[in-house]
mmCIF file of C-alpha atoms in Angstrom:
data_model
loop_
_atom_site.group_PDB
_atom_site.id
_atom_site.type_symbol
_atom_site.label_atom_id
_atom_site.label_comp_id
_atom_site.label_asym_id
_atom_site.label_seq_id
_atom_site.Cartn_x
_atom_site.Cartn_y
_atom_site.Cartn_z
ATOM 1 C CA UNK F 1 -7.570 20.235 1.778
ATOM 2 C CA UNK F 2 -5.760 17.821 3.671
ATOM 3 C CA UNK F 3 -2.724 18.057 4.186
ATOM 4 C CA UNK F 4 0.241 15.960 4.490
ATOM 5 C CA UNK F 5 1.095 16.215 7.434
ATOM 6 C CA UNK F 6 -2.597 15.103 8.110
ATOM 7 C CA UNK F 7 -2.069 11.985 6.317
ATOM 8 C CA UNK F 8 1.258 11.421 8.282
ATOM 9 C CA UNK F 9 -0.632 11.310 11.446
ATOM 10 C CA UNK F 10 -3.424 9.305 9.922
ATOM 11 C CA UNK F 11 -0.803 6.459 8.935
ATOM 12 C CA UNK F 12 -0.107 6.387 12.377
ATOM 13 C CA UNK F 13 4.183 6.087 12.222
ATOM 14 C CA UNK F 14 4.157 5.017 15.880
ATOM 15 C CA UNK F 15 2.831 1.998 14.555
ATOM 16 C CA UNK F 16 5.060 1.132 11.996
ATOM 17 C CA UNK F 17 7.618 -0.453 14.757
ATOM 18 C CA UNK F 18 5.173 -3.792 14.661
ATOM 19 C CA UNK F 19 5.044 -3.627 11.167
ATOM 20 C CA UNK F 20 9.311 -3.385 10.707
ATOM 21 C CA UNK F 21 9.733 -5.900 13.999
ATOM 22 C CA UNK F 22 8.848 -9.528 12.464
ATOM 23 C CA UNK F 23 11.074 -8.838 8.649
ATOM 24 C CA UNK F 24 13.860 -7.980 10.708
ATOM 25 C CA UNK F 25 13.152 -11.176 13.226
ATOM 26 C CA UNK F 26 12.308 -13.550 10.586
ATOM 27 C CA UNK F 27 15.286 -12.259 8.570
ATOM 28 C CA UNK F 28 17.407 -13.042 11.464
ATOM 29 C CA UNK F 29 16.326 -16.609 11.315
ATOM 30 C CA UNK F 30 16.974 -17.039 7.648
ATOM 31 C CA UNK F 31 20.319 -16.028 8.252
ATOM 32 C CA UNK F 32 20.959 -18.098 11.066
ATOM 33 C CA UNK F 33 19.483 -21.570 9.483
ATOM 34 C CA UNK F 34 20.604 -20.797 5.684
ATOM 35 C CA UNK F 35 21.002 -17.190 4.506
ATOM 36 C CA UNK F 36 18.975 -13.895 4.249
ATOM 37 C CA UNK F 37 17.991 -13.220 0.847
ATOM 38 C CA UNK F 38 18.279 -9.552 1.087
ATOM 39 C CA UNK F 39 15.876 -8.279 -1.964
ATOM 40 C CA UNK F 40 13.457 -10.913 -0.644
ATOM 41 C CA UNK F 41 13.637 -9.046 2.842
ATOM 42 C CA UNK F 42 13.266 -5.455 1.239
ATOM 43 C CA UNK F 43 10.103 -7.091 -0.210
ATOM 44 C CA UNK F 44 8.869 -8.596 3.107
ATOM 45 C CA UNK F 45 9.307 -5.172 4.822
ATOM 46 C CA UNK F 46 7.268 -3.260 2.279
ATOM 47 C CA UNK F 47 4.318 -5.966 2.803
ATOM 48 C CA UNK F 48 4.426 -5.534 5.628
ATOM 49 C CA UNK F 49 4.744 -2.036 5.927
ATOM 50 C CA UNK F 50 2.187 -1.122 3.742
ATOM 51 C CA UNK F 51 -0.149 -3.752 5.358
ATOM 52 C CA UNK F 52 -0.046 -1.732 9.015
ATOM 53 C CA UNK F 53 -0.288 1.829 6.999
ATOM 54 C CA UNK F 54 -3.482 -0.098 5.201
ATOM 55 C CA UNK F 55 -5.071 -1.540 8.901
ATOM 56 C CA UNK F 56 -4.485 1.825 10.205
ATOM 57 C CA UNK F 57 -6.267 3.943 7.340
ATOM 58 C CA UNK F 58 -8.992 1.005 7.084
ATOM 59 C CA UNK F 59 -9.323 1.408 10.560
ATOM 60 C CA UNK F 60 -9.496 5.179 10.620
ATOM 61 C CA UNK F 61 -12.283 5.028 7.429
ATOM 62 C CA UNK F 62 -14.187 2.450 9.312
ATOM 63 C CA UNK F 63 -14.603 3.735 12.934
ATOM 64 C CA UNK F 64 -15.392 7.094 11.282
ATOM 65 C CA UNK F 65 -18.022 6.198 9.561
ATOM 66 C CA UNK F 66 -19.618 4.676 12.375
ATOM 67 C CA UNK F 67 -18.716 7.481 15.193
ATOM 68 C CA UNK F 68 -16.831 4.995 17.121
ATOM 69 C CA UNK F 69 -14.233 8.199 16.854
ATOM 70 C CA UNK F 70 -16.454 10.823 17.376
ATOM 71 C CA UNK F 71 -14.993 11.365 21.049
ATOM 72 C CA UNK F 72 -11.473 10.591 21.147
ATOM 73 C CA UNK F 73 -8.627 10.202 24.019
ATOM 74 C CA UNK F 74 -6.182 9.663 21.511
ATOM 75 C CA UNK F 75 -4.192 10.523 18.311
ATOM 76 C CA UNK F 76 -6.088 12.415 16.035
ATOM 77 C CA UNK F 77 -7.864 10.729 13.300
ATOM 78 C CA UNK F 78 -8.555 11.763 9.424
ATOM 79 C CA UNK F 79 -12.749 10.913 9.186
ATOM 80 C CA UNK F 80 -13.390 11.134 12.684
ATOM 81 C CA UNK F 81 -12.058 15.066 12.770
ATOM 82 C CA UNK F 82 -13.093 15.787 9.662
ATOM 83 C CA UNK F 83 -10.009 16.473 8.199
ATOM 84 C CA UNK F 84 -10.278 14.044 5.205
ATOM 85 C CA UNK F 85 -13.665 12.400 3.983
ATOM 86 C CA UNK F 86 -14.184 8.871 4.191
ATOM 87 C CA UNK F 87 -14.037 8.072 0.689
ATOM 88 C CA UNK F 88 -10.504 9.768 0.525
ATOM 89 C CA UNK F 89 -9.441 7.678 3.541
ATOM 90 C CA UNK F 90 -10.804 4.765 2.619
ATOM 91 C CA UNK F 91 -8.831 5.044 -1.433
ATOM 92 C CA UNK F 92 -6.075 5.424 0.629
ATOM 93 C CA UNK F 93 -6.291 2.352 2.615
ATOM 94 C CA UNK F 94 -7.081 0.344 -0.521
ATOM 95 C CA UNK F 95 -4.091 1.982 -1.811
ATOM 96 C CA UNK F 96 -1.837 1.076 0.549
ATOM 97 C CA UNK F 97 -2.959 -2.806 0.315
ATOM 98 C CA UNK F 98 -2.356 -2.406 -3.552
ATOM 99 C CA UNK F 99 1.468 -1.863 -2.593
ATOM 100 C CA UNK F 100 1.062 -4.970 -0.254
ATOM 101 C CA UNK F 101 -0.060 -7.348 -3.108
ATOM 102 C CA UNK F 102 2.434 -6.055 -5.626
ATOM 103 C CA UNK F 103 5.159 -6.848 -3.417
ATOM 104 C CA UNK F 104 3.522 -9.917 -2.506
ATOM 105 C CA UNK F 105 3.055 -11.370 -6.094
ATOM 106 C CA UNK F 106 7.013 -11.047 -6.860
ATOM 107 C CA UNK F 107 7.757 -13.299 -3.882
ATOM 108 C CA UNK F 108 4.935 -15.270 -4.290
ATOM 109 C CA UNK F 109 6.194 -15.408 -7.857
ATOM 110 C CA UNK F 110 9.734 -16.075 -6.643
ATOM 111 C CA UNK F 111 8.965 -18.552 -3.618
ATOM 112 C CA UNK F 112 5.373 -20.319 -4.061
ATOM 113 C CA UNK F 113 1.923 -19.301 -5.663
ATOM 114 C CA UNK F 114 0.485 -20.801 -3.142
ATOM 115 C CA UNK F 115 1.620 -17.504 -0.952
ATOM 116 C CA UNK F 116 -0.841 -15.617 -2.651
ATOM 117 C CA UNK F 117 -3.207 -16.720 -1.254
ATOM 118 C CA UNK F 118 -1.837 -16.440 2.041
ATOM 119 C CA UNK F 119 -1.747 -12.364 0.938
ATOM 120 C CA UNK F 120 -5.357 -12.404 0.214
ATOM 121 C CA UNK F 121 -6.156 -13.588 3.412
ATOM 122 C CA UNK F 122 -3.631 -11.222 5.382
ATOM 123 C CA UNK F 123 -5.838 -8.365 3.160
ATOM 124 C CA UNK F 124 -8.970 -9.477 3.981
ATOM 125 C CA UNK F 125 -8.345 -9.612 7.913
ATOM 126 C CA UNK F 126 -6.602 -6.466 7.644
ATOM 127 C CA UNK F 127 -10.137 -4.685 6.249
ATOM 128 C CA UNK F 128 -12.804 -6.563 8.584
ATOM 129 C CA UNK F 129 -10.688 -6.130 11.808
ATOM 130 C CA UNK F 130 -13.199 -2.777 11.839
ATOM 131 C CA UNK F 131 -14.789 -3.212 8.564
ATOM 132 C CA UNK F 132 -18.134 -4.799 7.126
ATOM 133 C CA UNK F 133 -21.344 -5.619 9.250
ATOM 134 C CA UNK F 134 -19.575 -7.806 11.279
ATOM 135 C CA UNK F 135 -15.549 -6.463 12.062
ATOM 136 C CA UNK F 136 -14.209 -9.280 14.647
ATOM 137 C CA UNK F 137 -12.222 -6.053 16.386
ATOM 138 C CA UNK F 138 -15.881 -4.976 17.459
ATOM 139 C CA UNK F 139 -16.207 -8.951 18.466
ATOM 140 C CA UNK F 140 -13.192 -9.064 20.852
ATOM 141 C CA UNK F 141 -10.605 -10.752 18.551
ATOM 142 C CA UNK F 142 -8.688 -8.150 16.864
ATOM 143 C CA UNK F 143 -5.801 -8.968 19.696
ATOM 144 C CA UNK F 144 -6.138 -12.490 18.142
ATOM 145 C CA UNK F 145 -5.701 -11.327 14.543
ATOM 146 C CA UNK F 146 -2.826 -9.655 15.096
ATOM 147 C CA UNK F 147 -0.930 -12.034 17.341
ATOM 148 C CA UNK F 148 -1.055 -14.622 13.733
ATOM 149 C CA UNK F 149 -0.843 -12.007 11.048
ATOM 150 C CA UNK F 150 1.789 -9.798 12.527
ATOM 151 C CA UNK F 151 3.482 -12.087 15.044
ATOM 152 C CA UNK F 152 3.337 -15.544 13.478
ATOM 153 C CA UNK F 153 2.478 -15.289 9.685
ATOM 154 C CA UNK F 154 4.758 -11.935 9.221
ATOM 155 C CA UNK F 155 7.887 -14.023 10.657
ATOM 156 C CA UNK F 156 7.237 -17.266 9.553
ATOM 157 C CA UNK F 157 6.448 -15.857 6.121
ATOM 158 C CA UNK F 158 9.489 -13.770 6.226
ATOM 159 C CA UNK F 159 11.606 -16.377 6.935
ATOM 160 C CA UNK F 160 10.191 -18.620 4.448
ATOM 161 C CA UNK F 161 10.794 -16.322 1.182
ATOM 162 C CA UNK F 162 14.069 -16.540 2.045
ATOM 163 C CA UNK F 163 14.869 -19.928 3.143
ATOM 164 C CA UNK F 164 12.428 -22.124 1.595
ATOM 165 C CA UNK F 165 11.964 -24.423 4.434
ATOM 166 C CA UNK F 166 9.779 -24.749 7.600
ATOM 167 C CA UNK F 167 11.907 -23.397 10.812
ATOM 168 C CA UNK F 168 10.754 -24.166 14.395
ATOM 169 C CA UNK F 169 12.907 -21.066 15.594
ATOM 170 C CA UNK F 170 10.807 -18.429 13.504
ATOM 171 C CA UNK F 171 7.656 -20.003 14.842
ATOM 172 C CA UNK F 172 9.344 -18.973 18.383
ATOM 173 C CA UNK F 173 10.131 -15.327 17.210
ATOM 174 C CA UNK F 174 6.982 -15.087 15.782
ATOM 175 C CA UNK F 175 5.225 -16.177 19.165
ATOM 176 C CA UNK F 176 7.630 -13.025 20.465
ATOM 177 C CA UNK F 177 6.853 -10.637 18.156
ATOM 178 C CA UNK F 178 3.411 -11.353 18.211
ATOM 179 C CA UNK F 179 2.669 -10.847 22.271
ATOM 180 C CA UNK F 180 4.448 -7.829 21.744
ATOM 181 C CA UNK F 181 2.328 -6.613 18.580
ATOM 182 C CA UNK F 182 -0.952 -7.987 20.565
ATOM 183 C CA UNK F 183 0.070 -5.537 24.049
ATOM 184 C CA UNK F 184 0.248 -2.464 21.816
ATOM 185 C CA UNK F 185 -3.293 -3.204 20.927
ATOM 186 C CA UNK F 186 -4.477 -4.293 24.564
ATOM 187 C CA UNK F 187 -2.837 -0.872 25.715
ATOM 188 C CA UNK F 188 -4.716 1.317 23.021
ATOM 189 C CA UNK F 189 -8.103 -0.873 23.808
ATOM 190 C CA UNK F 190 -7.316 -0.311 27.636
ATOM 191 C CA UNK F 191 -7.030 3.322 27.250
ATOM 192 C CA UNK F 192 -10.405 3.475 24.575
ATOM 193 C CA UNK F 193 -12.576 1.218 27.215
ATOM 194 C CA UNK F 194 -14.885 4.301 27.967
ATOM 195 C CA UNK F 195 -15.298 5.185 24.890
ATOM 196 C CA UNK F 196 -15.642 1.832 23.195
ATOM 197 C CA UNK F 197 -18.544 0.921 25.857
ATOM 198 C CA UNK F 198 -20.564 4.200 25.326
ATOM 199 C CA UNK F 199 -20.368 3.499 20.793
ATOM 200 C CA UNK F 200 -20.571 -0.624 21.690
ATOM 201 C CA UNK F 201 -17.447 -1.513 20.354
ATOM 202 C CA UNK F 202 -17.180 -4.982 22.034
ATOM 203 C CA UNK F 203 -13.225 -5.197 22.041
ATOM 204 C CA UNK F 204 -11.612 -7.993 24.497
ATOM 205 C CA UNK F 205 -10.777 -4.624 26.755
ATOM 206 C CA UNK F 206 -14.101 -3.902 27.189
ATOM 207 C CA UNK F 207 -15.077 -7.630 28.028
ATOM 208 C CA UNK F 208 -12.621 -8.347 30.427
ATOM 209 C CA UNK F 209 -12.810 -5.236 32.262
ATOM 210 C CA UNK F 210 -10.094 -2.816 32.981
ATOM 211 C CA UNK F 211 -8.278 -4.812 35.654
ATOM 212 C CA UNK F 212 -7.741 -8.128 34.161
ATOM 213 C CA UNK F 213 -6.814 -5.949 30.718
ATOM 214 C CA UNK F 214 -4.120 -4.926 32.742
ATOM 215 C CA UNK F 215 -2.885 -8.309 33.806
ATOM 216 C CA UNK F 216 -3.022 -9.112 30.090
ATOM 217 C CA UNK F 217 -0.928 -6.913 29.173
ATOM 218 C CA UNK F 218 2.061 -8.008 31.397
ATOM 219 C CA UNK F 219 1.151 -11.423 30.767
ATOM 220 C CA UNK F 220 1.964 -10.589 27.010
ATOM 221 C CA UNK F 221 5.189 -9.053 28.025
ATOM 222 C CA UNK F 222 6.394 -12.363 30.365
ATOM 223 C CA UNK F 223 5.423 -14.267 26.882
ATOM 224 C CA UNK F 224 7.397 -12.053 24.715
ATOM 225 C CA UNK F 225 10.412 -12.854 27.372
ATOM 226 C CA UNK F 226 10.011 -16.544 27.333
ATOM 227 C CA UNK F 227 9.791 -16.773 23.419
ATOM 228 C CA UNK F 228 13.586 -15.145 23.623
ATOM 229 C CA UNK F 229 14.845 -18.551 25.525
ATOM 230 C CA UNK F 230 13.058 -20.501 23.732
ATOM 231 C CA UNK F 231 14.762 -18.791 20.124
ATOM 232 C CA UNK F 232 18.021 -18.877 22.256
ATOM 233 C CA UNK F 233 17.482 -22.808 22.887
ATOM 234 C CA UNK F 234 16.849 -23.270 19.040
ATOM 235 C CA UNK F 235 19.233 -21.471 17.712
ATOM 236 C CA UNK F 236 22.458 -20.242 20.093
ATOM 237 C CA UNK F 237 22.679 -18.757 23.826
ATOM 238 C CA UNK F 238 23.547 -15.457 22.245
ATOM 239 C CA UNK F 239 20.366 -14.847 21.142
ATOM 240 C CA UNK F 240 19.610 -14.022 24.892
ATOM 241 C CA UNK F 241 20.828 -10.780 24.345
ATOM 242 C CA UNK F 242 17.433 -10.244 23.069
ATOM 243 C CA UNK F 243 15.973 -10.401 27.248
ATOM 244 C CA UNK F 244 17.523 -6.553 27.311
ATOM 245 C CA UNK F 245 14.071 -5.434 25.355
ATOM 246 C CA UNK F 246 13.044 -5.374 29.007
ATOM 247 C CA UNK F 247 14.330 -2.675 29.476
ATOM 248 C CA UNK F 248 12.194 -0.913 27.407
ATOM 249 C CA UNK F 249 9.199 -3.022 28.515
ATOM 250 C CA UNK F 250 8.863 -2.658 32.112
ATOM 251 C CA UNK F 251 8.545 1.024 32.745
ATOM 252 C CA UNK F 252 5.562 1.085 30.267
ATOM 253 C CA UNK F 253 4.240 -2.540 32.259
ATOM 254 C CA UNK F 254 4.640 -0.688 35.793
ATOM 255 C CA UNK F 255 2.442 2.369 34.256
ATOM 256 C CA UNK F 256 -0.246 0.041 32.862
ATOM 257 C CA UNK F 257 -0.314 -2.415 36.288
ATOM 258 C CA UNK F 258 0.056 1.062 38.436
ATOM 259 C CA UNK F 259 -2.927 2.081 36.680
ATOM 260 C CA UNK F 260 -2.428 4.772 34.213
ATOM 261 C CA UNK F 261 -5.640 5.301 32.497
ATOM 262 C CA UNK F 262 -6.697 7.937 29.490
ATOM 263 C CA UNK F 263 -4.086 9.866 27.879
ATOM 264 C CA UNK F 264 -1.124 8.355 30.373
ATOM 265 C CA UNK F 265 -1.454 5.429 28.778
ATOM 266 C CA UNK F 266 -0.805 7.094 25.201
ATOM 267 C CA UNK F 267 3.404 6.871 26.359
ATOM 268 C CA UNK F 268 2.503 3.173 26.603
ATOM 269 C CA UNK F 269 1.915 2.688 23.243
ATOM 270 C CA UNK F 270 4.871 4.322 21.657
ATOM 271 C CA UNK F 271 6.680 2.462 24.964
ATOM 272 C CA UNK F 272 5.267 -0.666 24.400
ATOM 273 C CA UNK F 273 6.183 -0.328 19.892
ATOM 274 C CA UNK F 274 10.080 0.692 20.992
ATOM 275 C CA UNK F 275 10.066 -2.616 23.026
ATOM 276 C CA UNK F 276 9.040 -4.585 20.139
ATOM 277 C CA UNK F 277 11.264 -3.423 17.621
ATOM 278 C CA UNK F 278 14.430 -3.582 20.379
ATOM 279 C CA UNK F 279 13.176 -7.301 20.947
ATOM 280 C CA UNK F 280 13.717 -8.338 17.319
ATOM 281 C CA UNK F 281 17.029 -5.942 17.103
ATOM 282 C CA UNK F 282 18.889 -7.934 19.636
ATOM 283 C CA UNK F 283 17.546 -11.557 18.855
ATOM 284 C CA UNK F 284 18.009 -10.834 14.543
ATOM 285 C CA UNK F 285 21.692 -9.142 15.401
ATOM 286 C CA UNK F 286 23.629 -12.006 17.307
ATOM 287 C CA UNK F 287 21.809 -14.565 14.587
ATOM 288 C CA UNK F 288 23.223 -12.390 11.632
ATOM 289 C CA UNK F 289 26.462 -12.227 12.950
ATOM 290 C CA UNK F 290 26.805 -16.004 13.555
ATOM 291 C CA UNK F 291 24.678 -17.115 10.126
#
């Protein structure tokens, strides 16, 4: 039997930061521009929510199936340890992106149909980022994926249900969010490079090489910084408050660029989720207050 505490770990909750990071960003610029539809940004958070737990279980089924976690540096996973069969992992991914759509199709049927299909698309990555003949995270784009689905479409969408209008300062948080979203995945891929090589998982870690990984990675972070002034210049010079995520950012950038490797680089990731969520914190707070 698996237990729950299994499942917990499978769902991988040290994700969930990039998953919470863009509603409460995208919300921020909804209230700034117009309002913040708060039901609407309930809704947003349990797409989006239940879209990561879905990628991570998807991910889990997939890469288990094919060995890719057969020798692991990190987290435990459910098919890859044998704790839960692949069909029970894989229902529960499938299940999770069931909650997704339902919460989709009530702002889709409150905002635009035409967001539905948007959903269908945001499902469909989230499956062939590891699964079907062909997953593009195998291909060296899953870094690309999730820089538009969980920087730019999550906050753009978000900020859409609620306002109704196109917003040039949500494309800007969403450029934010999404660098920050993309280093937790070049962090994970850094750390996995030996592994990935040896089961020919082709990710853009493995085809840059571990140094220039590294310089993406702080590259990501500098971007993530940037997309705060340019927010700021949008919206109002308090949302600068938002540079103090760097706090959070840089002792996880000097580990990765001092060249932490294996299960060092495990801190990273929870390091590297923290500074994502405090990055949308402090740009969605001074934009609430002054909405």
């Amino acid at each position: 039997m698996t237990s729950s505490a299994d499942w917990l770990a499978g769902a991988r909750p040290r994700t969930l930061p990039a998953a919470v990071a863009p509603v409460l960003a995208g919300t921020g610029v909804a209230a700034y521009v117009d309002e913040a539809v708060w039901w609407k940004a309930l809704l947003a958070l349990v797409v989006s929510l239940a879209l990561q737990v879905g990628v991570n279980y998807a991910n889990d089924y997939s890469d288990g199936v094919r060995g890719t976690d057969a020798d692991r540096v990190g987290p435990m996973r459910l098919v890859g340890s044998g704790a839960a069969s692949p069909r029970a992992v894989k229902t529960a991914a499938f299940a999770a992106f069931g909650v997704a759509a339902a919460a989709g199709l009530v702002l889709a049927a409150t905002t635009a149909w035409w967001l539905v299909a948007v959903g269908l698309v945001c499902v469909v990555a989230a499956w062939f980022y590891t699964g079907g003949e062909k997953p593009y995270g195998y291909l060296g784009l899953g870094e690309v994926m999730v820089f538009v689905f969980f920087g730019l479409v999550a906050v753009v969408g978000t900020t859409f249900v609620q306002t109704e209008t196109w917003e040039w300062p949500a494309l800007y948080a969403g450029v934010g969010v999404g660098a920050l979203a993309c280093a937790i995945l070049v962090a994970n891929n850094l750390r996995d490079i030996p592994t990935d090589t040896v089961s020919g998982k082709r990710t853009l870690a493995v085809r840059l090489g571990d140094e220039r990984t590294r310089s993406v990675y702080a590259f990501l972070v500098l971007v993530a910084a940037a997309a705060v002034v340019a927010v700021a210049v949008a919206t109002t010079w308090w949302a600068l408050v938002g540079l103090g995520f760097l706090a959070r950012a840089l002792p996880p950038t000097r580990a990765v660029l001092g060249g932490a490797t294996g299960p060092a680089l495990i801190p990273v990731l929870a390091a590297t989720g923290a500074a994502e969520l405090i990055w949308s914190v402090l740009v969605a707070v001074p934009l609430l207050l002054l909405g």
